[in-house]
Coordinates of C-alpha atoms in Angstrom, one line a residue:
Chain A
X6 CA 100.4 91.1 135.1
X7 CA 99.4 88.8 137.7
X8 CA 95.4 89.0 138.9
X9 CA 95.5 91.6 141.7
X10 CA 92.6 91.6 144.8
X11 CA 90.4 94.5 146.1
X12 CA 89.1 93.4 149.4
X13 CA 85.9 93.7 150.5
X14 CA 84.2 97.3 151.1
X15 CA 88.0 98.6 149.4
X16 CA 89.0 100.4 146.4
X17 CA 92.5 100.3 144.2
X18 CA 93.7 103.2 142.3
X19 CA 96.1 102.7 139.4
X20 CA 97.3 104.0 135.5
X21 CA 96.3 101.9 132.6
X22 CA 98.4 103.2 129.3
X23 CA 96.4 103.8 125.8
X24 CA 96.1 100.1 124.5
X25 CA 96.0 98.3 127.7
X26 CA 93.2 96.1 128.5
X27 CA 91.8 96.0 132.3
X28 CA 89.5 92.8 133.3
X29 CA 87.4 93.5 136.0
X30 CA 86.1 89.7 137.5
X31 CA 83.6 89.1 140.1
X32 CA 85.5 85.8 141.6
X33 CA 82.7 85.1 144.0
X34 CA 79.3 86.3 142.0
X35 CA 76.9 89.0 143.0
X36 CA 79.2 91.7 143.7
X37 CA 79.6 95.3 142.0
X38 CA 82.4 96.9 141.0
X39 CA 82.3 101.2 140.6
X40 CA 85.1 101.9 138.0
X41 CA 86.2 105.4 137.3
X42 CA 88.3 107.0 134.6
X43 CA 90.3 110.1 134.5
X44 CA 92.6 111.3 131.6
X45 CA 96.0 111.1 132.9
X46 CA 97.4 114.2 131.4
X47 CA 94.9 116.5 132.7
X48 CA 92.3 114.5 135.5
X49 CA 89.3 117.5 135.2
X50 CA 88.7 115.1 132.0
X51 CA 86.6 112.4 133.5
X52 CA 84.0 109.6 132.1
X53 CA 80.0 111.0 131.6
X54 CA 77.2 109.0 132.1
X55 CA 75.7 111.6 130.0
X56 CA 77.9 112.1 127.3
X57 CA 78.4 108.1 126.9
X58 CA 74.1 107.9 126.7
X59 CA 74.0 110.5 123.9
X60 CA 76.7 109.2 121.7
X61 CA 76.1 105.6 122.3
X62 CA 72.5 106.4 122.8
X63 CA 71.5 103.9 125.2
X64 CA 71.8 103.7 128.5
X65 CA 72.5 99.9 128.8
X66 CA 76.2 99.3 127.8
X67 CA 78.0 96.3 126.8
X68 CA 80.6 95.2 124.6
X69 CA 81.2 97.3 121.7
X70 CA 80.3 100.5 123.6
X71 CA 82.5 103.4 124.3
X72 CA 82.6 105.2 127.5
X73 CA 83.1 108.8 126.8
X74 CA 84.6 111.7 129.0
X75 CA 82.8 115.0 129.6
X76 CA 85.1 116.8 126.8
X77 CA 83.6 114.0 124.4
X78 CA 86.5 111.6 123.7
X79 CA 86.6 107.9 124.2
X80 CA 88.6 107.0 127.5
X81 CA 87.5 103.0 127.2
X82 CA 85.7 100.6 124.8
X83 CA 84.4 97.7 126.2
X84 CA 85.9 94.6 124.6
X85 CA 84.6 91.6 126.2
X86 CA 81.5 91.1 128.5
X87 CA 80.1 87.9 129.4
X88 CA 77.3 89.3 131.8
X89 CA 75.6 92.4 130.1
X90 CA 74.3 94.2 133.5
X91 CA 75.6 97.0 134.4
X92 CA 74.6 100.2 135.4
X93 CA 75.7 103.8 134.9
X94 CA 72.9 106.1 136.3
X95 CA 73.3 105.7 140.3
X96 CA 76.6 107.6 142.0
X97 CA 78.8 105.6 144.5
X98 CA 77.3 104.5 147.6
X99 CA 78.6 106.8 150.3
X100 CA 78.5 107.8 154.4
X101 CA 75.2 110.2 152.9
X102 CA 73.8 107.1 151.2
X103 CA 74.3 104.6 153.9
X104 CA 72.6 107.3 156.3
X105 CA 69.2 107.5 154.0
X106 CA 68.7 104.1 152.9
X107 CA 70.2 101.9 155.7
X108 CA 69.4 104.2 158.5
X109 CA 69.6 101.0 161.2
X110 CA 73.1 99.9 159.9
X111 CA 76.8 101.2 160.5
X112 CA 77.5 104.1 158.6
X113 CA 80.4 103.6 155.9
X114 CA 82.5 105.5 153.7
X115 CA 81.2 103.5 150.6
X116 CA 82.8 103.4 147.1
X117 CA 82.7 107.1 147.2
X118 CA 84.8 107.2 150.2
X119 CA 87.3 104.8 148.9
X120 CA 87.6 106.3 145.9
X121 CA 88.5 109.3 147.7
X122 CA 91.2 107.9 149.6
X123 CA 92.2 105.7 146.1
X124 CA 92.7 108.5 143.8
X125 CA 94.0 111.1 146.1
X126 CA 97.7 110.5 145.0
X127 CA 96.7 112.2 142.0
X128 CA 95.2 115.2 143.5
X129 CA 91.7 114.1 142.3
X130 CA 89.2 115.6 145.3
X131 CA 85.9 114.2 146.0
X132 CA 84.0 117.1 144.4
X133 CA 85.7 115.7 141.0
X134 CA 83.8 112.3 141.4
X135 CA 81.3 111.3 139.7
X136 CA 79.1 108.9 138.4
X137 CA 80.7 105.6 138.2
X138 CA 80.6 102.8 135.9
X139 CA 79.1 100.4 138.1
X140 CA 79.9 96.7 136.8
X141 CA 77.6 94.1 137.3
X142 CA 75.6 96.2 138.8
X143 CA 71.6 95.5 138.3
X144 CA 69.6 98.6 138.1
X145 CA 65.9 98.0 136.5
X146 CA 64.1 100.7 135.3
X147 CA 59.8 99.9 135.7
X148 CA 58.0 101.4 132.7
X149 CA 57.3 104.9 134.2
X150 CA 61.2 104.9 135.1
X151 CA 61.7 103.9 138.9
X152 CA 64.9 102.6 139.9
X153 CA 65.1 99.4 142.0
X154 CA 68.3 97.9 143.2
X155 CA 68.4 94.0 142.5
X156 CA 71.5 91.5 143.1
X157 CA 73.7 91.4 140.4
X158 CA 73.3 88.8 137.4
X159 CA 77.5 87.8 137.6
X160 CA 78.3 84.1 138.7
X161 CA 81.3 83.7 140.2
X162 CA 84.6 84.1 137.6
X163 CA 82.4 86.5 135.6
X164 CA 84.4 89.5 134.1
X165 CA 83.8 92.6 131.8
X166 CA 87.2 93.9 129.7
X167 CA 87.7 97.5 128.9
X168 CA 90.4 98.6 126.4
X169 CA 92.3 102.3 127.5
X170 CA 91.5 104.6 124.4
X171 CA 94.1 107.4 126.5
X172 CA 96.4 107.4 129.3
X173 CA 93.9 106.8 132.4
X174 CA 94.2 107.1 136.0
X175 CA 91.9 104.5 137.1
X176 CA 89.6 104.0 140.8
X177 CA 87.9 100.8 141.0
X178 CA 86.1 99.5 144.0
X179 CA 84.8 96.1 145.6
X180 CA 81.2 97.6 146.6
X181 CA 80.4 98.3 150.1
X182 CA 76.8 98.6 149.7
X183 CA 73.9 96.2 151.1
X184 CA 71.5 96.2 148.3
X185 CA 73.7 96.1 144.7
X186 CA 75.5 92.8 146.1
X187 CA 72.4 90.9 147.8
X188 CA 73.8 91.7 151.8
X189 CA 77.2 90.2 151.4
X190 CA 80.5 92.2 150.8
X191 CA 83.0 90.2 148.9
X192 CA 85.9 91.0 146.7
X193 CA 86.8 92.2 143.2
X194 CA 89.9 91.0 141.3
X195 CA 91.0 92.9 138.4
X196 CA 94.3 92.5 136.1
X197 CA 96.2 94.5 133.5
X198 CA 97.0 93.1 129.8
X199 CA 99.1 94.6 127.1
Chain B
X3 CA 59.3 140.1 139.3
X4 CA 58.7 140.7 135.3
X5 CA 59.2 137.6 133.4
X6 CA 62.5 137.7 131.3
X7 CA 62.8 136.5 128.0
X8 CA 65.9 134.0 126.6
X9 CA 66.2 134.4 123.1
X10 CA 66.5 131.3 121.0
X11 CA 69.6 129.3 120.9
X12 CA 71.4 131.7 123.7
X13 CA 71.5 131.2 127.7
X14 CA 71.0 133.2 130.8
X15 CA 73.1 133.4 134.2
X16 CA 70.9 134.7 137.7
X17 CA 71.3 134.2 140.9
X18 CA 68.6 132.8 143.2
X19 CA 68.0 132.9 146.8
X20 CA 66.9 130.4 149.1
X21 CA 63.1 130.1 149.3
X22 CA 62.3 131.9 145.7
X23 CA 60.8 129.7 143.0
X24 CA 61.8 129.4 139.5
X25 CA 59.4 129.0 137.0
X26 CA 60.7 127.9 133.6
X27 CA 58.0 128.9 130.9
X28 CA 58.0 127.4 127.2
X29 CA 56.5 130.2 125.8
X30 CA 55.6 128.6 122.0
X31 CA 55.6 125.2 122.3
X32 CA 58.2 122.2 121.9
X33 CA 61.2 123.5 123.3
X34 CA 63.9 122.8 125.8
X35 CA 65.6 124.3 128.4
X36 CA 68.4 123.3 129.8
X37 CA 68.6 123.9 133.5
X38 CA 71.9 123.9 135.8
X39 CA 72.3 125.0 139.2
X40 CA 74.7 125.6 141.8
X41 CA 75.4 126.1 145.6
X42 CA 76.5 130.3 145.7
X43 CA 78.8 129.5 148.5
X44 CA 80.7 127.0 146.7
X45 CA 80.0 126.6 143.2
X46 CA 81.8 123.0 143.1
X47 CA 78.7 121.9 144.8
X48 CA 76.1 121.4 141.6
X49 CA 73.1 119.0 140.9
X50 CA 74.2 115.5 140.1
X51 CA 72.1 113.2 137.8
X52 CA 72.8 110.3 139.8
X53 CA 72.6 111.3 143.3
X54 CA 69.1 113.2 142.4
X55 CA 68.1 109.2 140.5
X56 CA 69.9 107.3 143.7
X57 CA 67.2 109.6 146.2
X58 CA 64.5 110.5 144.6
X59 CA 64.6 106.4 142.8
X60 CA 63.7 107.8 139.5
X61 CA 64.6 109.0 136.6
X62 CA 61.5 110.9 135.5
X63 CA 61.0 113.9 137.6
X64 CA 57.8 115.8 138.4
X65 CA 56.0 117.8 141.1
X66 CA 57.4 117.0 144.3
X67 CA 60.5 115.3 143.1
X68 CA 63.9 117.2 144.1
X69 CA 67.0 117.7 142.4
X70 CA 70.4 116.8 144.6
X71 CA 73.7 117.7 144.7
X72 CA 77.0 115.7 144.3
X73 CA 77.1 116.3 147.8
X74 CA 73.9 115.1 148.7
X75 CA 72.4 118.1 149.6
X76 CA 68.7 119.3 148.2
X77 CA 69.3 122.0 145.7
X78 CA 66.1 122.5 144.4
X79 CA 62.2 121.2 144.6
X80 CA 60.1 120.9 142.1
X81 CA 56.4 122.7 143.3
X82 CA 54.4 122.3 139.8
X83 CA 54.7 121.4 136.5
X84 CA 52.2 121.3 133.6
X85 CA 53.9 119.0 131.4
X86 CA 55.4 116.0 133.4
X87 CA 58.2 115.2 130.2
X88 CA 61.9 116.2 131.4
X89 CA 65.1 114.4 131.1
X90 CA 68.2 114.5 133.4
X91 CA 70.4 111.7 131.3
X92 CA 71.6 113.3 128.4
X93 CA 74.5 116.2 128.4
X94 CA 74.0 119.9 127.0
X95 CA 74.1 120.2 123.1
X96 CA 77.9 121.4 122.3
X97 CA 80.0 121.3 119.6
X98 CA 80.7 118.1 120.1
X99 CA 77.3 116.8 119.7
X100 CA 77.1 119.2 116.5
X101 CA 79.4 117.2 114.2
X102 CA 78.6 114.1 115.7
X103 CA 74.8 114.0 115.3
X104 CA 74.2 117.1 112.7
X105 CA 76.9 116.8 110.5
X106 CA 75.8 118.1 107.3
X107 CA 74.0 121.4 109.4
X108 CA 76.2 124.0 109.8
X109 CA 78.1 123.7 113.9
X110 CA 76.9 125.7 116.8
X111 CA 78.4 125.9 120.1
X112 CA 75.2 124.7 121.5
X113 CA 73.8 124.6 124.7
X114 CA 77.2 124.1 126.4
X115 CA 79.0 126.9 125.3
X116 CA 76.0 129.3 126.0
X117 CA 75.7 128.2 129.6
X118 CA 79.5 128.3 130.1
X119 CA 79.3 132.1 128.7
X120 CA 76.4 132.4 131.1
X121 CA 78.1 131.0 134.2
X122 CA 81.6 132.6 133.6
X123 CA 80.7 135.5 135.8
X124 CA 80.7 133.3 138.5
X125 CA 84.5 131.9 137.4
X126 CA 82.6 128.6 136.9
X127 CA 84.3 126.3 133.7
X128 CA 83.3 124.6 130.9
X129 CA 84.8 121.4 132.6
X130 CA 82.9 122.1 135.6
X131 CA 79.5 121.7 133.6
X132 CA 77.4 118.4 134.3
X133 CA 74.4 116.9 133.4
X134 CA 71.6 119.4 132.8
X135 CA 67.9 119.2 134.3
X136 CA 66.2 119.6 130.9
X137 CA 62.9 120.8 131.1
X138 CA 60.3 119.7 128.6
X139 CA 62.8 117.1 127.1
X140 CA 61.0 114.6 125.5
X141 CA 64.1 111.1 126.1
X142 CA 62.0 107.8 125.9
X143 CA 63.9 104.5 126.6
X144 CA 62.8 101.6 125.1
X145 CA 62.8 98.2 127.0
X146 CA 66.7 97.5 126.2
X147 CA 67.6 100.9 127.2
X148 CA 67.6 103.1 123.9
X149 CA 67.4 106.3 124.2
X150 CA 65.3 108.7 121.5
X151 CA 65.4 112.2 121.3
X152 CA 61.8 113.0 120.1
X153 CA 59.9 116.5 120.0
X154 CA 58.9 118.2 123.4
X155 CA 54.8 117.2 124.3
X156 CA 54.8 121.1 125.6
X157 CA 52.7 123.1 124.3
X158 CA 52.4 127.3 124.3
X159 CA 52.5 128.7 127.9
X160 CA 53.4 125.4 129.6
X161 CA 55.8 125.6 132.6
X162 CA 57.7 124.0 135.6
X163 CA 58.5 125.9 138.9
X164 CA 61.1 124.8 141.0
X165 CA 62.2 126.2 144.4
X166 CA 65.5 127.1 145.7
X167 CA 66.3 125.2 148.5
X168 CA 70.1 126.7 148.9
X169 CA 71.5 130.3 147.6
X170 CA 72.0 128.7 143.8
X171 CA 73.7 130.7 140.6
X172 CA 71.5 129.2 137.9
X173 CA 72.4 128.7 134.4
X174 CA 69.2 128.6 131.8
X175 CA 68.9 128.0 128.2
X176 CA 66.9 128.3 125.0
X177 CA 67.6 124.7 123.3
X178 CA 70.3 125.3 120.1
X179 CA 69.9 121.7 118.7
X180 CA 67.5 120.1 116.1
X181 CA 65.9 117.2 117.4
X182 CA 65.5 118.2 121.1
X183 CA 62.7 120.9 120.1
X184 CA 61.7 119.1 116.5
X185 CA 63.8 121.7 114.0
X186 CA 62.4 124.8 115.4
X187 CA 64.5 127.2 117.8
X188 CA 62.2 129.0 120.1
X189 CA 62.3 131.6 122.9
X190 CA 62.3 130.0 126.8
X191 CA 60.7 132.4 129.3
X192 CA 61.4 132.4 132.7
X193 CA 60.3 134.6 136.3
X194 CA 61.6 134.6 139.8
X195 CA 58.8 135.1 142.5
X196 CA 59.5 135.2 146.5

């Protein structure tokens, strides 16, 4: 398959078959990527930031680790990563988010909004989203557990690989947020192997 | 209101209106309870780990912290606590986490299948069960992002109060796994005043 593009501030939705490898690359640097997974043959099965912390009992996840859904199976294993920051605590940024931290800016739909729009051929509603996998995002916790929001670590051509474990019904999304991509909205290629 | 007792390694299901405050009461000591709640009007509105970590920009939660919703709305607030030690990262014991972690122990249905017997009433599913708010939870990360499951610091008669800030239904348990409460199942107490 052919690298595709997601523009700026846009998300794709697509089906990845068990076995199938998905590279997610950051062609210009500095940008974040939410990713989503659903189980194709029944989409209330869905990745879990909290079941993936207990069984892989950390919360910082590179290769080797497993996303798991919220009926504890594997949907992906993450095969390759050459940048090792990303983030899975902090939900798609969205017309609520853009409202309380960037109260002088535009509003926008944010990841959450286009993954709405991307996923709704499958009749997945926005009540059925949830935390994302954010790639490359940068999300430091301070020793008492705060949460800052710093520019990603990814140079341009930068990519994480993620191997299907089940059929999946995929949303994955170039971020539209100011602070996870340093102020600049670029794009996010992705392509399909196997 | 008389305070109501939930027996170890079971769950309770209440209702709470807007305004009344919660308090959650470990009655002996080093044990958890796992806390879930949900808009009455529309119980696919339910607190979200992330959106409560994206507003609140932390993942340690105490006195005047607040718990949000997937649909970024303030569900509850949290007026006092005594202990300062809860988690929001890690899911509900199930079976699942029973043969993965405890393998040699005989299985239980956990935390999980108590609250979705609790919260059936209500017609709300397994599938529909997130992240908990686990008070007294004792989930330290070390600097790469570990996470440990170590006994609760709580000791006899040490609580958390948290008030309703919508109509919620409110699912409550008595911990059911080993190293959340250090090998010992214990009672939770709880009381609704207001």
């Amino acid at each position: 398959m052919n690298t595709q593009r997601i523009t700026p501030r846009s998300a794709a939705g697509f089906e990845l078959r068990a076995g199938q490898l998905l590279t997610v690359v950051d062609p210009e640097g500095v940008q974040v990527a939410d990713l989503l997974a659903f189980s194709r043959d029944d989409t209330r099965e869905v990745i879990s930031n909290g079941r993936t912390f207990d069984y892989e009992e950390t919360i910082r996840l590179t290769t080797g680790n497993r996303l798991w859904s919220n009926r504890s199976n594997v949907l992906m294993t993450i095969e390759a990563d050459n940048v090792g920051c990303h983030d899975f605590l902090l939900t798609p940024c969205s017309e609520h988010t853009f409202r309380h931290f960037y109260p002088d800016k535009p509003v926008h739909r944010g990841c959450f909004g286009n993954l709405a729009e991307a996923l709704a051929p499958w009749s997945i509603t926005p009540d059925a989203i949830p935390v994302a996998f954010n790639c490359f995002m940068n999300v430091p916790l301070n020793g008492e557990g705060k949460v800052s929001v710093l520019p990603p670590i990814s140079k341009a051509g930068d990519s994480i690989s993620l191997r299907a474990e089940k059929d999946l019904i995929v949303g994955l999304t170039a971020c539209s947020a100011y602070d996870s991509n340093g102020g600049s909205f670029k794009p996010i290629d992705y392509r399909i192997d196997g």
